[in-house]
Coordinates of C-alpha atoms (C1' of nucleotides) in Angstrom, one line a residue:
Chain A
X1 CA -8.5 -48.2 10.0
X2 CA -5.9 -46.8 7.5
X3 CA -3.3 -44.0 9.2
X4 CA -5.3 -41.6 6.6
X5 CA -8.8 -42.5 8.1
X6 CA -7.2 -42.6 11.6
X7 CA -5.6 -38.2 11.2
X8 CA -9.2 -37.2 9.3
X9 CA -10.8 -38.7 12.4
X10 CA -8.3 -37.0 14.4
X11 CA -9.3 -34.0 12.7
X12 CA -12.5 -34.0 12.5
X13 CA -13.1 -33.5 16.9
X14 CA -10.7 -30.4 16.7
X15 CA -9.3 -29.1 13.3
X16 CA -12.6 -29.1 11.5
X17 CA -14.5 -27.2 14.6
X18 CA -12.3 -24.1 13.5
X19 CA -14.2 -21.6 11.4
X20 CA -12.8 -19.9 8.3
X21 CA -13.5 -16.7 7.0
X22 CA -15.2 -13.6 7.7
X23 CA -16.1 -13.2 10.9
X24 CA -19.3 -12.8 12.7
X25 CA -20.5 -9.9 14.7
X26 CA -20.8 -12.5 17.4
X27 CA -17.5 -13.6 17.0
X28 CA -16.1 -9.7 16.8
X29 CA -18.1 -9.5 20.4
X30 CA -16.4 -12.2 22.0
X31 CA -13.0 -11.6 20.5
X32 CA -13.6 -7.6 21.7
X33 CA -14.7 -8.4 25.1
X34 CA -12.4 -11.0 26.3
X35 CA -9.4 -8.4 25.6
X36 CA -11.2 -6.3 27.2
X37 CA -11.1 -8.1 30.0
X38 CA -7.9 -9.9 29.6
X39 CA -5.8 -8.1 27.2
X40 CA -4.1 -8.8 24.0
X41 CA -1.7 -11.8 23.9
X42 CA -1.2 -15.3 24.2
X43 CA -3.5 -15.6 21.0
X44 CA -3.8 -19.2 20.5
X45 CA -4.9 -19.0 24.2
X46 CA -7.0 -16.2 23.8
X47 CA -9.2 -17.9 20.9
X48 CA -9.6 -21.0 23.2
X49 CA -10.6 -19.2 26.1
X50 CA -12.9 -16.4 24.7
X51 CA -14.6 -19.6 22.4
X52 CA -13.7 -18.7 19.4
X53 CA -13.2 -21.4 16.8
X54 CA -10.6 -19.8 15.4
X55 CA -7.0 -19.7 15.0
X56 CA -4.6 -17.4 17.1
X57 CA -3.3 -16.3 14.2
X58 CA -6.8 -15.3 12.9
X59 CA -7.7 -13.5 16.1
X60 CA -4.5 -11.7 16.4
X61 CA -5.3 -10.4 12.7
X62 CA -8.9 -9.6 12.9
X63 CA -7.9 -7.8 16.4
X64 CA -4.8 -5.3 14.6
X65 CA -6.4 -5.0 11.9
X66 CA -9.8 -4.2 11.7
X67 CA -11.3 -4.5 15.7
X68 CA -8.8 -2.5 17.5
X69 CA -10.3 0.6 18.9
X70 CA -8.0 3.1 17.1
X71 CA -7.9 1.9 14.1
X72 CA -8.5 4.5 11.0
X73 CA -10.9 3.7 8.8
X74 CA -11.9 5.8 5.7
X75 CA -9.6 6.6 2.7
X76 CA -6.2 8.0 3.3
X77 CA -5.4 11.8 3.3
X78 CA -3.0 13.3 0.8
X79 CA -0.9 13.5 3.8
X80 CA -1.0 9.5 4.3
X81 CA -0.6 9.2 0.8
X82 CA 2.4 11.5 0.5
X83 CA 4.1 9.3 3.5
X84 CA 3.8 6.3 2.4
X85 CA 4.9 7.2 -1.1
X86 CA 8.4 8.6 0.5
X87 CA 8.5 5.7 3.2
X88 CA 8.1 3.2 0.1
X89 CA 10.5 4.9 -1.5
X90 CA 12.8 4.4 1.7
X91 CA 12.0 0.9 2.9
X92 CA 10.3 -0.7 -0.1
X93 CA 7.9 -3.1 0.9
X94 CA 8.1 -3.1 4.7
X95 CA 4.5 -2.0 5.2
X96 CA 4.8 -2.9 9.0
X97 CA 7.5 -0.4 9.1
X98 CA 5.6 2.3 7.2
X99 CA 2.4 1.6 9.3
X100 CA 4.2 2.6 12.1
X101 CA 4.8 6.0 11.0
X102 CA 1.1 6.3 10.1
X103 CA -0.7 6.1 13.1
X104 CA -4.5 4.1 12.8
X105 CA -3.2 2.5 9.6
X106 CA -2.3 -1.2 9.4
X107 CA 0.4 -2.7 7.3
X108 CA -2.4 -4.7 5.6
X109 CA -4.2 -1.2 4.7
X110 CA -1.0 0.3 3.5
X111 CA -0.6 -3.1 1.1
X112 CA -3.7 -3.0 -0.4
X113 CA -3.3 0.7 -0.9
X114 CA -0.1 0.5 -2.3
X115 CA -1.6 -2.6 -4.7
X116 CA -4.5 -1.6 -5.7
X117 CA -4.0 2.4 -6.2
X118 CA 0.0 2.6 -7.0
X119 CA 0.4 -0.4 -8.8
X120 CA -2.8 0.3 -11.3
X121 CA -1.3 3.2 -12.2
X122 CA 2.3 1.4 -13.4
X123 CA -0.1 -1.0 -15.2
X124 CA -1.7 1.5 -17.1
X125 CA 1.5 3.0 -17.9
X126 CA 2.7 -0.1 -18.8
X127 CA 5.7 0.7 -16.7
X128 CA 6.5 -1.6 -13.6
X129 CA 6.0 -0.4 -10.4
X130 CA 9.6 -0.7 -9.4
X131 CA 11.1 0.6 -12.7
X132 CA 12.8 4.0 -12.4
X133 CA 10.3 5.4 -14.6
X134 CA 7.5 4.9 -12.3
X135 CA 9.3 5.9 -9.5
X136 CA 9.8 9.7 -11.6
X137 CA 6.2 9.7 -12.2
X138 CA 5.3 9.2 -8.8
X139 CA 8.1 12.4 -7.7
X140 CA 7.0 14.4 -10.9
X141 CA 3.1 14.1 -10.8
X142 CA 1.7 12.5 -8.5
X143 CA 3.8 13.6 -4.9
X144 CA 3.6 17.5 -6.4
X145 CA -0.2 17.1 -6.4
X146 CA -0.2 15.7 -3.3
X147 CA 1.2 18.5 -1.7
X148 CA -1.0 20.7 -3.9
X149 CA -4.1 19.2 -2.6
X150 CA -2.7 19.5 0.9
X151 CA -2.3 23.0 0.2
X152 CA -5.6 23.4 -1.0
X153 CA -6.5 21.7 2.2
X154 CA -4.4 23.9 4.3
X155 CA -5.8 27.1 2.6
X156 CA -10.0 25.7 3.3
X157 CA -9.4 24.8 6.5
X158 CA -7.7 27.9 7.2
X159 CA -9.1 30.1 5.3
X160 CA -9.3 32.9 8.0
X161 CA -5.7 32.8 8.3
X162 CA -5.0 32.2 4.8
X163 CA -2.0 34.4 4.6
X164 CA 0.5 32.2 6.0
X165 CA -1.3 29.0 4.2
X166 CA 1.2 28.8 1.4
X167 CA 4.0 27.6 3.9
X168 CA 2.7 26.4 6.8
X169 CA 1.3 22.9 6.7
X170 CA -2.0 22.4 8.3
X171 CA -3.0 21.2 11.5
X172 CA -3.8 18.5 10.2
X173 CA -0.6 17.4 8.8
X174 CA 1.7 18.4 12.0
X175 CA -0.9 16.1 13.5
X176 CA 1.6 13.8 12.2
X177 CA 5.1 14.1 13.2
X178 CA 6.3 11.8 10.2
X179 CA 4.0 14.1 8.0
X180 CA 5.2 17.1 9.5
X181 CA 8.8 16.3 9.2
X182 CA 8.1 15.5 5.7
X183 CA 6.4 18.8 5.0
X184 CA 9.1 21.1 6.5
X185 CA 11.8 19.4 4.5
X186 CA 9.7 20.2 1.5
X187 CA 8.6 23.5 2.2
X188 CA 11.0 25.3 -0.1
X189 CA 9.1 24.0 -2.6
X190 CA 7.6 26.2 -5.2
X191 CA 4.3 25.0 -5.5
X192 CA 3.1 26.8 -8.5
X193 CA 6.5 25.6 -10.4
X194 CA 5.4 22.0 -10.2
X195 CA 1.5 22.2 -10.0
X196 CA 0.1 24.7 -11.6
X197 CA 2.6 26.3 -14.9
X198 CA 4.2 24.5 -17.2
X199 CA 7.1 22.3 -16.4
X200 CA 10.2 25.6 -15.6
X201 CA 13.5 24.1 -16.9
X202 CA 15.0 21.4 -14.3
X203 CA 17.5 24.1 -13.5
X204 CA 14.9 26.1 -11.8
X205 CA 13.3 23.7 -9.7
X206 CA 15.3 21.2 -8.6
X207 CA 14.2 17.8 -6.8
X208 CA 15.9 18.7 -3.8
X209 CA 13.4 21.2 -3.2
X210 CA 10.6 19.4 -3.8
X211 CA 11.7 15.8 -1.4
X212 CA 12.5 15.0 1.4
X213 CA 16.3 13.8 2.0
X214 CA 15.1 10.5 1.4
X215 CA 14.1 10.8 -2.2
X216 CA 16.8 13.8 -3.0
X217 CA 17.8 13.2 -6.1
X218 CA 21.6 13.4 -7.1
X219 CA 22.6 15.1 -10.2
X220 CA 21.7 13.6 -13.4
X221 CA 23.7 12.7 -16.2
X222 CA 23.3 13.9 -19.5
X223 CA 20.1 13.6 -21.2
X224 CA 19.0 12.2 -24.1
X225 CA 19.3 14.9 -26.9
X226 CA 16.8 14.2 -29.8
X227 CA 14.6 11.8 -28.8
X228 CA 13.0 10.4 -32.1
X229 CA 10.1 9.0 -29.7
X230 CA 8.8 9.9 -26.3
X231 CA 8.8 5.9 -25.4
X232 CA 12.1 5.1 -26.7
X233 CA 13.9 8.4 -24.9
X234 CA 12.9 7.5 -21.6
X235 CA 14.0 3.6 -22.0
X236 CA 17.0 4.7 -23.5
X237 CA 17.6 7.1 -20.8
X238 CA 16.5 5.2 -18.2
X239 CA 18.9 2.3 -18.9
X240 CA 21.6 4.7 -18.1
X241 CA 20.7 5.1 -14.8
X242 CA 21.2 3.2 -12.1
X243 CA 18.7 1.7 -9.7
X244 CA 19.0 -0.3 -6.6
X245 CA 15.9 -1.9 -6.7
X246 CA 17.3 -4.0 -3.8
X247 CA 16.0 -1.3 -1.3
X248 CA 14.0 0.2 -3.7
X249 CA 16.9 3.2 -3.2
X250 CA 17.2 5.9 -5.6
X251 CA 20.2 5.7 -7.9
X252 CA 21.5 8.3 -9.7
X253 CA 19.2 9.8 -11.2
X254 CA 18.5 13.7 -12.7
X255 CA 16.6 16.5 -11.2
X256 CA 13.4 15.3 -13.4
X257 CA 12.3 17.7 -16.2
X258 CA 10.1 17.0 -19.0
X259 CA 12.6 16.7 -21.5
X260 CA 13.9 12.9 -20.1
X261 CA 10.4 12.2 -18.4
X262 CA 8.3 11.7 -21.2
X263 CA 5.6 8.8 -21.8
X264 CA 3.9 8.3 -25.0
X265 CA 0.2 9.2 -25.7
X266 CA 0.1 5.2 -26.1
X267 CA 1.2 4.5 -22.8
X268 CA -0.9 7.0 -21.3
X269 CA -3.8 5.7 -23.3
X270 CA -6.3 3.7 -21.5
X271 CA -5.2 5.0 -18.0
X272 CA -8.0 6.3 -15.9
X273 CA -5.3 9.5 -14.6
X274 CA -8.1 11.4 -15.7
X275 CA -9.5 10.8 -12.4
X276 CA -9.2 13.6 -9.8
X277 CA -10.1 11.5 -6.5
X278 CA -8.5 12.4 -3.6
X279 CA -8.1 8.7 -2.6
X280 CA -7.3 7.7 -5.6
X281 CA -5.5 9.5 -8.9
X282 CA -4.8 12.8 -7.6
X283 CA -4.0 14.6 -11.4
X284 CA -5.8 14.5 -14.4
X285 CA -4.6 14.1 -18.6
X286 CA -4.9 17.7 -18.9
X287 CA -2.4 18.5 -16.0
X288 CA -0.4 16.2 -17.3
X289 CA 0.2 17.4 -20.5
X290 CA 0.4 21.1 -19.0
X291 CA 3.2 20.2 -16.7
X292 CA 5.6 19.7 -20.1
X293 CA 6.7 22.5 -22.1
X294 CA 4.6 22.8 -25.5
X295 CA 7.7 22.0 -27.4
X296 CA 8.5 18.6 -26.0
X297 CA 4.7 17.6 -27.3
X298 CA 5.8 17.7 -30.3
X299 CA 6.8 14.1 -30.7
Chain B
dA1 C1' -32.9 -6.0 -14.4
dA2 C1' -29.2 -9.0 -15.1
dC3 C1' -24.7 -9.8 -16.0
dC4 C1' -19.8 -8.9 -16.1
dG5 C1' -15.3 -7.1 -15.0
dG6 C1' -12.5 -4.5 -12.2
dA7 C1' -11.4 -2.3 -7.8
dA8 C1' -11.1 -2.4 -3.0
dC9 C1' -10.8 -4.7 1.1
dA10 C1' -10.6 -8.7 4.3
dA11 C1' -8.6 -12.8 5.4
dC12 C1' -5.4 -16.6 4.9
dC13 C1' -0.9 -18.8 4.0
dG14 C1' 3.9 -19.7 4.4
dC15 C1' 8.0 -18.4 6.2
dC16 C1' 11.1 -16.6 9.6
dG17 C1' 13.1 -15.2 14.0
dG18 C1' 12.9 -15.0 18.8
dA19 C1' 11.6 -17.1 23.2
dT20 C1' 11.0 -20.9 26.0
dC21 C1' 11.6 -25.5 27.6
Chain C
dT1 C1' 21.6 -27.5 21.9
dG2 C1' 17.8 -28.9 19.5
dA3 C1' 12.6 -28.9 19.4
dT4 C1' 8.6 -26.5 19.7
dC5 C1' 5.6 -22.7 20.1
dC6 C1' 4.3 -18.1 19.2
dG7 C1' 4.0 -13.7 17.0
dG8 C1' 5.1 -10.9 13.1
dC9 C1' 5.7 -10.0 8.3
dG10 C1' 5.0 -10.0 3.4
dG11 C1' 2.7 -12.2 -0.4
dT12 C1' -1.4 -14.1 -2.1
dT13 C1' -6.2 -15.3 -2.5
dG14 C1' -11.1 -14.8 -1.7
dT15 C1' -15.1 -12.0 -1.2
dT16 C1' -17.8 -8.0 -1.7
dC17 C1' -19.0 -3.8 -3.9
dC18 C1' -19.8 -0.9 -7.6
dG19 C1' -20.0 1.0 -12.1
dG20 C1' -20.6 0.0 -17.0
dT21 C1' -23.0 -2.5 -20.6

DNA sequence: AACCGGAACAACCGCCGGATC
DNA sequence: TGATCCGGCGGTTGTTCCGGT
């Protein structure tokens, strides 16, 4: 027998016995029961011992992620969506590290959330996710309506006590301590400047009071003057600035105004922004165009 | 009704660091 | 001190679901 025929013997009494893919409400039983009983741990013993024909590794996944009895499930609140935007923009791609501050949510969760929702939307801009100019859509458009829609939330859910709604985050964001600290640094903010009116001048409403310390945003150099396109301004522009994309930091950047954010209609074409889901896009083509002043349209 | 493509989610893989022997 | 094992992490792939044609 050849040393190939001799391991693919081998294999076949205990390698191939081990089952692959998604699991079995039998096998979510066992695996639920025997921590239960035993506790989390030890995994590679654990799958022995509860008879699972699986690997630790599996268990130990299938467990964190989807079995364990506090996990969240459902789409994730504005709130959730606000943190992990300002975590990201904190701690790039350490999802175990944002998890942490979002209680119920797994690091796998806050991947696929950040894949499948944040980067379409670079891809229909046909920016990339870690370019500087995505990163000014997400603090111009996308974290403002956020906090709108938390508003919103705040004022329903409190709508007997709606005087103080404005200001005061919900219950259901001081749930959240990370959520809550992020609110209160943000409360300055004027809401209706960024959500609702057309784009004020950046003087007038400047990123500081919109983010948290960790996406302040120094002052900006000079902007572009005449931009003969939309597309070509914000390149130009944005090659200026610095960005440590190491730590997916914030360089230098402006207080972010219209006149040096500015996409083309082409760019914008073909995105599905136009969606207002909650768990998804959170502004529509409309909004967009009403957050710049009429005169920078005219491109 | 069937097919197709994209989105969302679940699961796996490879690598790395720490603990233990 | 090196070898091995285990758990954790981030990236990637596979599967399912759903809406559009």
């Amino acid at each position: 027998m050849s040393d190939a025929m001799a391991i693919v013997s081998n294999a076949s009494e205990e390698e191939f016995e081990l089952r692959r893919g998604p699991w079995t409400p039998e096998e979510d039983t066992l695996l639920i029961h025997y921590i239960a009983r035993h506790g989390e741990g030890k995994w590679n013993l654990l799958a022995k011992f509860a008879g699972l024909k699986r690997t630790g590794k599996s268990c130990r996944l299938r467990w964190l992620n989807y079995l364990k009895p506090d996990i969240k499930r459902g789409n994730l609140t504005p709130q959730e969506q606000l943190l992990i935007l300002d975590l990201h923009s904190k701690w790039g791609n350490r999802w175990s590290k944002i998890a942490q501050q979002l209680p119920g949510r797994t690091d796998n969760e806050i991947k696929n959330y950040w894949r499948t929702r944040v980067q379409k939307q670079a891809r229909q801009l046909k920016v990339e996710s870690n370019s500087q100019t995505f990163l000014e859509t997400i603090r111009c458009f996308w974290m403002p309506r956020l906090i709108e829609q938390m508003e919103q939330t705040s004022s329903t859910s409190t709508s007997t006590t709606s005087q103080s709604s404005s200001s005061t985050p919900s219950t259901m964001e001081t749930q959240n301590p990370a959520i809550s600290s992020l609110l209160h640094n943000q409360t300055s903010m004027n809401l209706d400047s960024v959500t609702n009116k057309p784009y004020e001048k950046p003087n007038s409403v400047t990123s500081s009071t919109i983010f948290s310390d960790s996406m302040r945003i120094p002052e900006l150099p000079e902007i572009l003057e005449h931009p003969t396109s939309s597309t070509h301004a914000f390149s130009s522009h944005l090659s200026d600035c610095y960005y440590d994309m190491e730590g997916f930091n914030l360089g230098p950047m402006s207080e972010v105004g219209p006149s040096e954010f500015s996409l083309s209609a082409g760019q914008m074409e073909g995105s599905d922004w136009t969606s207002d889901d909650v768990a998804g896009t959170v502004w529509n083509m409309e909004e967009f165009w009403h957050f710049r002043k009429p005169e920078e349209l005219s491109i």
